[in-house]
Amino acid sequence: DVKVTQSSRYLVKRTGEKVFLECVQDMDHENMFWYRQDPGLGLRLIYFSYDVKMKEKGDIPEGYSVSREKKERFSLILESASTNQTSMYLCASSFGFSGTNTQYFGPGTRLTVL
Amino acid sequence: DQQVKQNSPSLSVQEGRISILNCDYTNSMFDYFLWYKKYPAEGPTFLISISSIKDKNEDGRFTVFLNKSAKHLSLHIVPSQPGDSAVYFCAASGGSEKLVFGKGTKLTVNP
């Protein structure tokens, strides 16, 4: 079974803090993704990475950065948290481009920024 | 511009009946389609997928139908069970590693 884990299920931070969200997958997947999910907006892609140290912006990268130093680990960084970044953050992984692109998700991190 | 649309935000069905969730797409380059199920406070779980070379795929109570000419797919759940109550996301891909998700349909199965 594919296992994607995220460092925290719930997180509360203050405006202006630097926030790190970590994601680890154990299936040797090449691709890793960060999404946020908000009511009525579905899943929106923040960043994705197709290899170690490689990254591409998704649809809503503003206010976020990412780091992928090892194949199994993908970190999302909020440089200076703001209240509009309160959301559910979801990490996913998938094999390299194979024509199927099935992504496997972690349990999510519910982030509240006060 | 929404490339994947789930026009029904919610659907309510009686236990034992059929649930039909619909999804429309606009990008003719999409060639692989997936359905995910999501419970509150959990990550989405992969449910079923279909390639554009097929028009139907079944897995137990779940069947996905693809109508390429109409750019439409649907997920049928028969029979529906209370445990199927969740948000269902349709997703599509074509030519890249990324998936494009719809906004989801909340299914409620009433006992």
PDB file of C-alpha atoms in Angstrom:
ATOM      1  CA  ASP A   1       0.000   0.000   0.000  1.00  0.00           C
ATOM      2  CA  VAL A   2       1.146   3.515  -0.805  1.00  0.00           C
ATOM      3  CA  LYS A   3       1.760   5.509   2.293  1.00  0.00           C
ATOM      4  CA  VAL A   4       1.908   9.288   2.320  1.00  0.00           C
ATOM      5  CA  THR A   5       2.328  10.899   5.709  1.00  0.00           C
ATOM      6  CA  GLN A   6       2.151  14.514   6.764  1.00  0.00           C
ATOM      7  CA  SER A   7       3.918  15.915   9.787  1.00  0.00           C
ATOM      8  CA  SER A   8       0.875  17.344  11.558  1.00  0.00           C
ATOM      9  CA  ARG A   9      -2.879  16.814  11.363  1.00  0.00           C
ATOM     10  CA  TYR A  10      -3.688  20.147  12.998  1.00  0.00           C
ATOM     11  CA  LEU A  11      -1.565  23.260  13.313  1.00  0.00           C
ATOM     12  CA  VAL A  12      -2.247  26.703  14.752  1.00  0.00           C
ATOM     13  CA  LYS A  13       0.131  29.550  13.923  1.00  0.00           C
ATOM     14  CA  ARG A  14       0.207  33.308  14.295  1.00  0.00           C
ATOM     15  CA  THR A  15       0.276  35.851  11.493  1.00  0.00           C
ATOM     16  CA  GLY A  16       3.819  36.470  10.317  1.00  0.00           C
ATOM     17  CA  GLU A  17       5.245  33.163  11.531  1.00  0.00           C
ATOM     18  CA  LYS A  18       7.246  30.926   9.214  1.00  0.00           C
ATOM     19  CA  VAL A  19       5.467  27.608   8.822  1.00  0.00           C
ATOM     20  CA  PHE A  20       6.864  24.291   7.620  1.00  0.00           C
ATOM     21  CA  LEU A  21       4.619  21.468   6.456  1.00  0.00           C
ATOM     22  CA  GLU A  22       6.351  18.179   5.739  1.00  0.00           C
ATOM     23  CA  CYS A  23       5.289  15.264   3.615  1.00  0.00           C
ATOM     24  CA  VAL A  24       6.925  11.853   3.282  1.00  0.00           C
ATOM     25  CA  GLN A  25       6.065   9.040   0.871  1.00  0.00           C
ATOM     26  CA  ASP A  26       7.385   5.505   1.001  1.00  0.00           C
ATOM     27  CA  MET A  27       6.720   4.315  -2.560  1.00  0.00           C
ATOM     28  CA  ASP A  28       9.736   5.775  -4.339  1.00  0.00           C
ATOM     29  CA  HIS A  29       7.457   8.061  -6.358  1.00  0.00           C
ATOM     30  CA  GLU A  30       9.091  10.644  -8.588  1.00  0.00           C
ATOM     31  CA  ASN A  31       6.313  13.207  -8.366  1.00  0.00           C
ATOM     32  CA  MET A  32       5.084  15.010  -5.276  1.00  0.00           C
ATOM     33  CA  PHE A  33       2.421  17.688  -4.966  1.00  0.00           C
ATOM     34  CA  TRP A  34       1.053  20.231  -2.522  1.00  0.00           C
ATOM     35  CA  TYR A  35      -2.590  21.301  -2.695  1.00  0.00           C
ATOM     36  CA  ARG A  36      -4.884  23.344  -0.582  1.00  0.00           C
ATOM     37  CA  GLN A  37      -8.539  22.576  -0.227  1.00  0.00           C
ATOM     38  CA  ASP A  38     -11.096  25.260   0.587  1.00  0.00           C
ATOM     39  CA  PRO A  39     -14.893  24.946   0.673  1.00  0.00           C
ATOM     40  CA  GLY A  40     -16.407  25.519  -2.756  1.00  0.00           C
ATOM     41  CA  LEU A  41     -12.998  25.793  -4.429  1.00  0.00           C
ATOM     42  CA  GLY A  42     -11.986  22.151  -4.646  1.00  0.00           C
ATOM     43  CA  LEU A  43      -8.320  21.181  -4.704  1.00  0.00           C
ATOM     44  CA  ARG A  44      -5.928  23.820  -5.951  1.00  0.00           C
ATOM     45  CA  LEU A  45      -2.335  22.988  -6.815  1.00  0.00           C
ATOM     46  CA  ILE A  46       0.284  25.099  -5.041  1.00  0.00           C
ATOM     47  CA  TYR A  47       3.535  23.481  -6.205  1.00  0.00           C
ATOM     48  CA  PHE A  48       4.721  20.182  -7.516  1.00  0.00           C
ATOM     49  CA  SER A  49       8.065  18.464  -7.866  1.00  0.00           C
ATOM     50  CA  TYR A  50       8.998  15.873 -10.469  1.00  0.00           C
ATOM     51  CA  ASP A  51      12.459  15.084  -9.121  1.00  0.00           C
ATOM     52  CA  VAL A  52      14.804  15.915  -6.282  1.00  0.00           C
ATOM     53  CA  LYS A  53      15.568  19.648  -6.214  1.00  0.00           C
ATOM     54  CA  MET A  54      13.130  20.212  -9.110  1.00  0.00           C
ATOM     55  CA  LYS A  55       9.923  22.152  -8.651  1.00  0.00           C
ATOM     56  CA  GLU A  56       7.224  23.863 -10.657  1.00  0.00           C
ATOM     57  CA  LYS A  57       4.630  26.399  -9.672  1.00  0.00           C
ATOM     58  CA  GLY A  58       1.055  25.317  -9.621  1.00  0.00           C
ATOM     59  CA  ASP A  59      -2.015  27.487  -9.848  1.00  0.00           C
ATOM     60  CA  ILE A  60      -1.619  29.399  -6.576  1.00  0.00           C
ATOM     61  CA  PRO A  61       2.092  29.581  -5.593  1.00  0.00           C
ATOM     62  CA  GLU A  62       2.033  33.107  -4.152  1.00  0.00           C
ATOM     63  CA  GLY A  63       3.048  33.182  -0.492  1.00  0.00           C
ATOM     64  CA  TYR A  64       4.483  29.662  -0.591  1.00  0.00           C
ATOM     65  CA  SER A  65       7.780  27.990  -1.348  1.00  0.00           C
ATOM     66  CA  VAL A  66       8.829  24.331  -1.429  1.00  0.00           C
ATOM     67  CA  SER A  67      11.859  22.192  -0.865  1.00  0.00           C
ATOM     68  CA  ARG A  68      12.711  18.703  -2.076  1.00  0.00           C
ATOM     69  CA  GLU A  69      16.151  17.623  -0.924  1.00  0.00           C
ATOM     70  CA  LYS A  70      15.355  13.896  -0.846  1.00  0.00           C
ATOM     71  CA  LYS A  71      13.122  11.874  -3.132  1.00  0.00           C
ATOM     72  CA  GLU A  72      10.771  10.791  -0.365  1.00  0.00           C
ATOM     73  CA  ARG A  73      10.298  14.183   1.292  1.00  0.00           C
ATOM     74  CA  PHE A  74       8.569  17.332   0.067  1.00  0.00           C
ATOM     75  CA  SER A  75       8.197  20.387   2.272  1.00  0.00           C
ATOM     76  CA  LEU A  76       5.823  23.316   1.914  1.00  0.00           C
ATOM     77  CA  ILE A  77       6.954  26.593   3.476  1.00  0.00           C
ATOM     78  CA  LEU A  78       4.809  29.576   4.317  1.00  0.00           C
ATOM     79  CA  GLU A  79       7.395  32.335   4.592  1.00  0.00           C
ATOM     80  CA  SER A  80       5.132  34.687   6.556  1.00  0.00           C
ATOM     81  CA  ALA A  81       1.799  33.144   7.404  1.00  0.00           C
ATOM     82  CA  SER A  82      -1.334  35.179   6.806  1.00  0.00           C
ATOM     83  CA  THR A  83      -4.934  34.572   7.816  1.00  0.00           C
ATOM     84  CA  ASN A  84      -5.948  33.858   4.211  1.00  0.00           C
ATOM     85  CA  GLN A  85      -3.642  30.833   4.296  1.00  0.00           C
ATOM     86  CA  THR A  86      -5.917  29.155   6.813  1.00  0.00           C
ATOM     87  CA  SER A  87      -6.858  25.998   4.947  1.00  0.00           C
ATOM     88  CA  MET A  88      -6.556  22.229   4.612  1.00  0.00           C
ATOM     89  CA  TYR A  89      -3.201  21.364   3.052  1.00  0.00           C
ATOM     90  CA  LEU A  90      -2.886  18.086   1.180  1.00  0.00           C
ATOM     91  CA  CYS A  91       0.239  16.367  -0.043  1.00  0.00           C
ATOM     92  CA  ALA A  92       0.179  13.751  -2.801  1.00  0.00           C
ATOM     93  CA  SER A  93       2.626  11.618  -4.737  1.00  0.00           C
ATOM     94  CA  SER A  94       2.639   9.648  -7.981  1.00  0.00           C
ATOM     95  CA  PHE A  95       4.949   7.679 -10.219  1.00  0.00           C
ATOM     96  CA  GLY A  96       6.795   9.466 -12.964  1.00  0.00           C
ATOM     97  CA  PHE A  97       4.829  10.150 -16.071  1.00  0.00           C
ATOM     98  CA  SER A  98       3.279   6.835 -17.005  1.00  0.00           C
ATOM     99  CA  GLY A  99       0.059   7.821 -18.644  1.00  0.00           C
ATOM    100  CA  THR A 100      -2.026   7.073 -15.582  1.00  0.00           C
ATOM    101  CA  ASN A 101      -0.957   9.758 -13.092  1.00  0.00           C
ATOM    102  CA  THR A 102      -2.861   8.334 -10.167  1.00  0.00           C
ATOM    103  CA  GLN A 103      -1.980  10.459  -7.166  1.00  0.00           C
ATOM    104  CA  TYR A 104      -2.027   9.174  -3.600  1.00  0.00           C
ATOM    105  CA  PHE A 105      -2.813  11.607  -0.847  1.00  0.00           C
ATOM    106  CA  GLY A 106      -1.743  12.049   2.722  1.00  0.00           C
ATOM    107  CA  PRO A 107      -4.244  12.663   5.539  1.00  0.00           C
ATOM    108  CA  GLY A 108      -3.970  16.443   5.301  1.00  0.00           C
ATOM    109  CA  THR A 109      -2.939  19.220   7.670  1.00  0.00           C
ATOM    110  CA  ARG A 110      -5.589  21.612   8.898  1.00  0.00           C
ATOM    111  CA  LEU A 111      -3.710  24.913   9.345  1.00  0.00           C
ATOM    112  CA  THR A 112      -5.251  27.813  11.216  1.00  0.00           C
ATOM    113  CA  VAL A 113      -3.484  31.177  11.101  1.00  0.00           C
ATOM    114  CA  LEU A 114      -4.586  33.596  13.809  1.00  0.00           C
TER     115      LEU A 114
ATOM    116  CA  ASP B   1     -11.464  28.850 -16.809  1.00  0.00           C
ATOM    117  CA  GLN B   2     -12.608  25.614 -15.223  1.00  0.00           C
ATOM    118  CA  GLN B   3     -11.461  22.678 -17.302  1.00  0.00           C
ATOM    119  CA  VAL B   4     -13.207  20.105 -15.103  1.00  0.00           C
ATOM    120  CA  LYS B   5     -16.684  20.896 -13.852  1.00  0.00           C
ATOM    121  CA  GLN B   6     -18.882  19.167 -11.338  1.00  0.00           C
ATOM    122  CA  ASN B   7     -22.069  21.125 -11.649  1.00  0.00           C
ATOM    123  CA  SER B   8     -23.898  19.595  -8.704  1.00  0.00           C
ATOM    124  CA  PRO B   9     -22.429  20.719  -5.371  1.00  0.00           C
ATOM    125  CA  SER B  10     -24.540  18.166  -3.534  1.00  0.00           C
ATOM    126  CA  LEU B  11     -26.604  15.038  -4.053  1.00  0.00           C
ATOM    127  CA  SER B  12     -28.883  13.183  -1.670  1.00  0.00           C
ATOM    128  CA  VAL B  13     -29.854   9.535  -2.238  1.00  0.00           C
ATOM    129  CA  GLN B  14     -31.665   6.834  -0.293  1.00  0.00           C
ATOM    130  CA  GLU B  15     -29.728   3.823   0.895  1.00  0.00           C
ATOM    131  CA  GLY B  16     -29.902   0.982  -1.614  1.00  0.00           C
ATOM    132  CA  ARG B  17     -30.617   3.240  -4.575  1.00  0.00           C
ATOM    133  CA  ILE B  18     -28.224   4.330  -7.312  1.00  0.00           C
ATOM    134  CA  SER B  19     -26.031   7.416  -6.910  1.00  0.00           C
ATOM    135  CA  ILE B  20     -24.946   9.114 -10.126  1.00  0.00           C
ATOM    136  CA  LEU B  21     -22.266  11.775  -9.939  1.00  0.00           C
ATOM    137  CA  ASN B  22     -21.482  13.761 -13.062  1.00  0.00           C
ATOM    138  CA  CYS B  23     -18.427  15.519 -14.402  1.00  0.00           C
ATOM    139  CA  ASP B  24     -17.822  17.535 -17.574  1.00  0.00           C
ATOM    140  CA  TYR B  25     -14.510  18.573 -19.061  1.00  0.00           C
ATOM    141  CA  THR B  26     -13.494  21.017 -21.749  1.00  0.00           C
ATOM    142  CA  ASN B  27      -9.928  20.038 -22.656  1.00  0.00           C
ATOM    143  CA  SER B  28      -9.886  17.479 -25.476  1.00  0.00           C
ATOM    144  CA  MET B  29      -6.280  16.604 -24.576  1.00  0.00           C
ATOM    145  CA  PHE B  30      -7.410  14.878 -21.376  1.00  0.00           C
ATOM    146  CA  ASP B  31      -6.967  11.133 -21.745  1.00  0.00           C
ATOM    147  CA  TYR B  32      -7.168   9.775 -18.219  1.00  0.00           C
ATOM    148  CA  PHE B  33      -9.881  10.380 -15.672  1.00  0.00           C
ATOM    149  CA  LEU B  34     -10.136   9.568 -11.991  1.00  0.00           C
ATOM    150  CA  TRP B  35     -12.607   9.738  -9.143  1.00  0.00           C
ATOM    151  CA  TYR B  36     -11.556  10.394  -5.577  1.00  0.00           C
ATOM    152  CA  LYS B  37     -13.587  10.159  -2.400  1.00  0.00           C
ATOM    153  CA  LYS B  38     -12.941  12.420   0.563  1.00  0.00           C
ATOM    154  CA  TYR B  39     -14.215  12.238   4.104  1.00  0.00           C
ATOM    155  CA  PRO B  40     -14.037  15.353   6.308  1.00  0.00           C
ATOM    156  CA  ALA B  41     -10.616  15.974   7.876  1.00  0.00           C
ATOM    157  CA  GLU B  42      -9.026  13.217   5.753  1.00  0.00           C
ATOM    158  CA  GLY B  43      -7.095  13.169   2.499  1.00  0.00           C
ATOM    159  CA  PRO B  44      -8.807  12.084  -0.742  1.00  0.00           C
ATOM    160  CA  THR B  45      -8.628   8.386  -1.516  1.00  0.00           C
ATOM    161  CA  PHE B  46      -8.427   7.071  -5.053  1.00  0.00           C
ATOM    162  CA  LEU B  47     -11.614   5.288  -6.060  1.00  0.00           C
ATOM    163  CA  ILE B  48     -11.623   4.372  -9.728  1.00  0.00           C
ATOM    164  CA  SER B  49     -10.172   5.556 -13.020  1.00  0.00           C
ATOM    165  CA  ILE B  50     -10.736   5.233 -16.736  1.00  0.00           C
ATOM    166  CA  SER B  51      -8.562   5.711 -19.780  1.00  0.00           C
ATOM    167  CA  SER B  52      -9.914   7.460 -22.849  1.00  0.00           C
ATOM    168  CA  ILE B  53      -9.582   4.256 -24.853  1.00  0.00           C
ATOM    169  CA  LYS B  54     -12.418   2.759 -22.798  1.00  0.00           C
ATOM    170  CA  ASP B  55     -15.968   3.891 -22.199  1.00  0.00           C
ATOM    171  CA  LYS B  56     -16.666   1.946 -19.017  1.00  0.00           C
ATOM    172  CA  ASN B  57     -14.765   0.651 -16.019  1.00  0.00           C
ATOM    173  CA  GLU B  58     -16.199  -1.285 -13.095  1.00  0.00           C
ATOM    174  CA  ASP B  59     -14.929  -2.024  -9.631  1.00  0.00           C
ATOM    175  CA  GLY B  60     -17.462  -3.663  -7.361  1.00  0.00           C
ATOM    176  CA  ARG B  61     -20.280  -1.219  -6.641  1.00  0.00           C
ATOM    177  CA  PHE B  62     -18.535   1.569  -8.552  1.00  0.00           C
ATOM    178  CA  THR B  63     -18.727   2.086 -12.314  1.00  0.00           C
ATOM    179  CA  VAL B  64     -17.325   4.986 -14.275  1.00  0.00           C
ATOM    180  CA  PHE B  65     -18.691   5.812 -17.721  1.00  0.00           C
ATOM    181  CA  LEU B  66     -16.895   8.011 -20.222  1.00  0.00           C
ATOM    182  CA  ASN B  67     -18.571   9.733 -23.174  1.00  0.00           C
ATOM    183  CA  LYS B  68     -15.733  11.328 -25.109  1.00  0.00           C
ATOM    184  CA  SER B  69     -17.893  12.994 -27.721  1.00  0.00           C
ATOM    185  CA  ALA B  70     -19.855  14.780 -24.997  1.00  0.00           C
ATOM    186  CA  LYS B  71     -16.744  15.305 -22.837  1.00  0.00           C
ATOM    187  CA  HIS B  72     -18.671  13.841 -19.949  1.00  0.00           C
ATOM    188  CA  LEU B  73     -18.043  11.200 -17.358  1.00  0.00           C
ATOM    189  CA  SER B  74     -20.157   9.823 -14.583  1.00  0.00           C
ATOM    190  CA  LEU B  75     -19.674   7.692 -11.497  1.00  0.00           C
ATOM    191  CA  HIS B  76     -22.408   5.221 -10.605  1.00  0.00           C
ATOM    192  CA  ILE B  77     -22.615   3.722  -7.139  1.00  0.00           C
ATOM    193  CA  VAL B  78     -24.978   0.770  -6.826  1.00  0.00           C
ATOM    194  CA  PRO B  79     -26.305   0.100  -4.264  1.00  0.00           C
ATOM    195  CA  SER B  80     -25.534   3.243  -2.292  1.00  0.00           C
ATOM    196  CA  GLN B  81     -24.620   2.820   1.377  1.00  0.00           C
ATOM    197  CA  PRO B  82     -24.494   5.360   4.224  1.00  0.00           C
ATOM    198  CA  GLY B  83     -20.710   4.903   4.358  1.00  0.00           C
ATOM    199  CA  ASP B  84     -20.526   6.293   0.817  1.00  0.00           C
ATOM    200  CA  SER B  85     -21.484   9.708   2.170  1.00  0.00           C
ATOM    201  CA  ALA B  86     -18.479  11.878   1.316  1.00  0.00           C
ATOM    202  CA  VAL B  87     -17.279  14.499  -1.145  1.00  0.00           C
ATOM    203  CA  TYR B  88     -16.422  13.048  -4.557  1.00  0.00           C
ATOM    204  CA  PHE B  89     -13.873  14.730  -6.776  1.00  0.00           C
ATOM    205  CA  CYS B  90     -13.512  14.141 -10.485  1.00  0.00           C
ATOM    206  CA  ALA B  91     -10.007  14.652 -11.920  1.00  0.00           C
ATOM    207  CA  ALA B  92      -8.450  14.555 -15.380  1.00  0.00           C
ATOM    208  CA  SER B  93      -5.000  14.489 -16.889  1.00  0.00           C
ATOM    209  CA  GLY B  94      -3.431  14.598 -20.319  1.00  0.00           C
ATOM    210  CA  GLY B  95       0.122  15.174 -21.372  1.00  0.00           C
ATOM    211  CA  SER B  96       1.502  16.038 -17.962  1.00  0.00           C
ATOM    212  CA  GLU B  97       1.964  14.698 -14.460  1.00  0.00           C
ATOM    213  CA  LYS B  98      -0.615  17.092 -13.078  1.00  0.00           C
ATOM    214  CA  LEU B  99      -4.255  16.380 -12.375  1.00  0.00           C
ATOM    215  CA  VAL B 100      -6.996  18.934 -12.848  1.00  0.00           C
ATOM    216  CA  PHE B 101      -9.714  18.565 -10.233  1.00  0.00           C
ATOM    217  CA  GLY B 102     -13.354  19.521 -10.209  1.00  0.00           C
ATOM    218  CA  LYS B 103     -14.762  21.329  -7.178  1.00  0.00           C
ATOM    219  CA  GLY B 104     -16.438  18.234  -5.811  1.00  0.00           C
ATOM    220  CA  THR B 105     -19.930  16.900  -5.163  1.00  0.00           C
ATOM    221  CA  LYS B 106     -21.071  16.137  -1.641  1.00  0.00           C
ATOM    222  CA  LEU B 107     -22.995  12.875  -1.592  1.00  0.00           C
ATOM    223  CA  THR B 108     -25.322  12.109   1.289  1.00  0.00           C
ATOM    224  CA  VAL B 109     -26.795   8.610   1.493  1.00  0.00           C
ATOM    225  CA  ASN B 110     -29.753   8.526   3.840  1.00  0.00           C
ATOM    226  CA  PRO B 111     -30.543   5.323   5.769  1.00  0.00           C
TER     227      PRO B 111
END
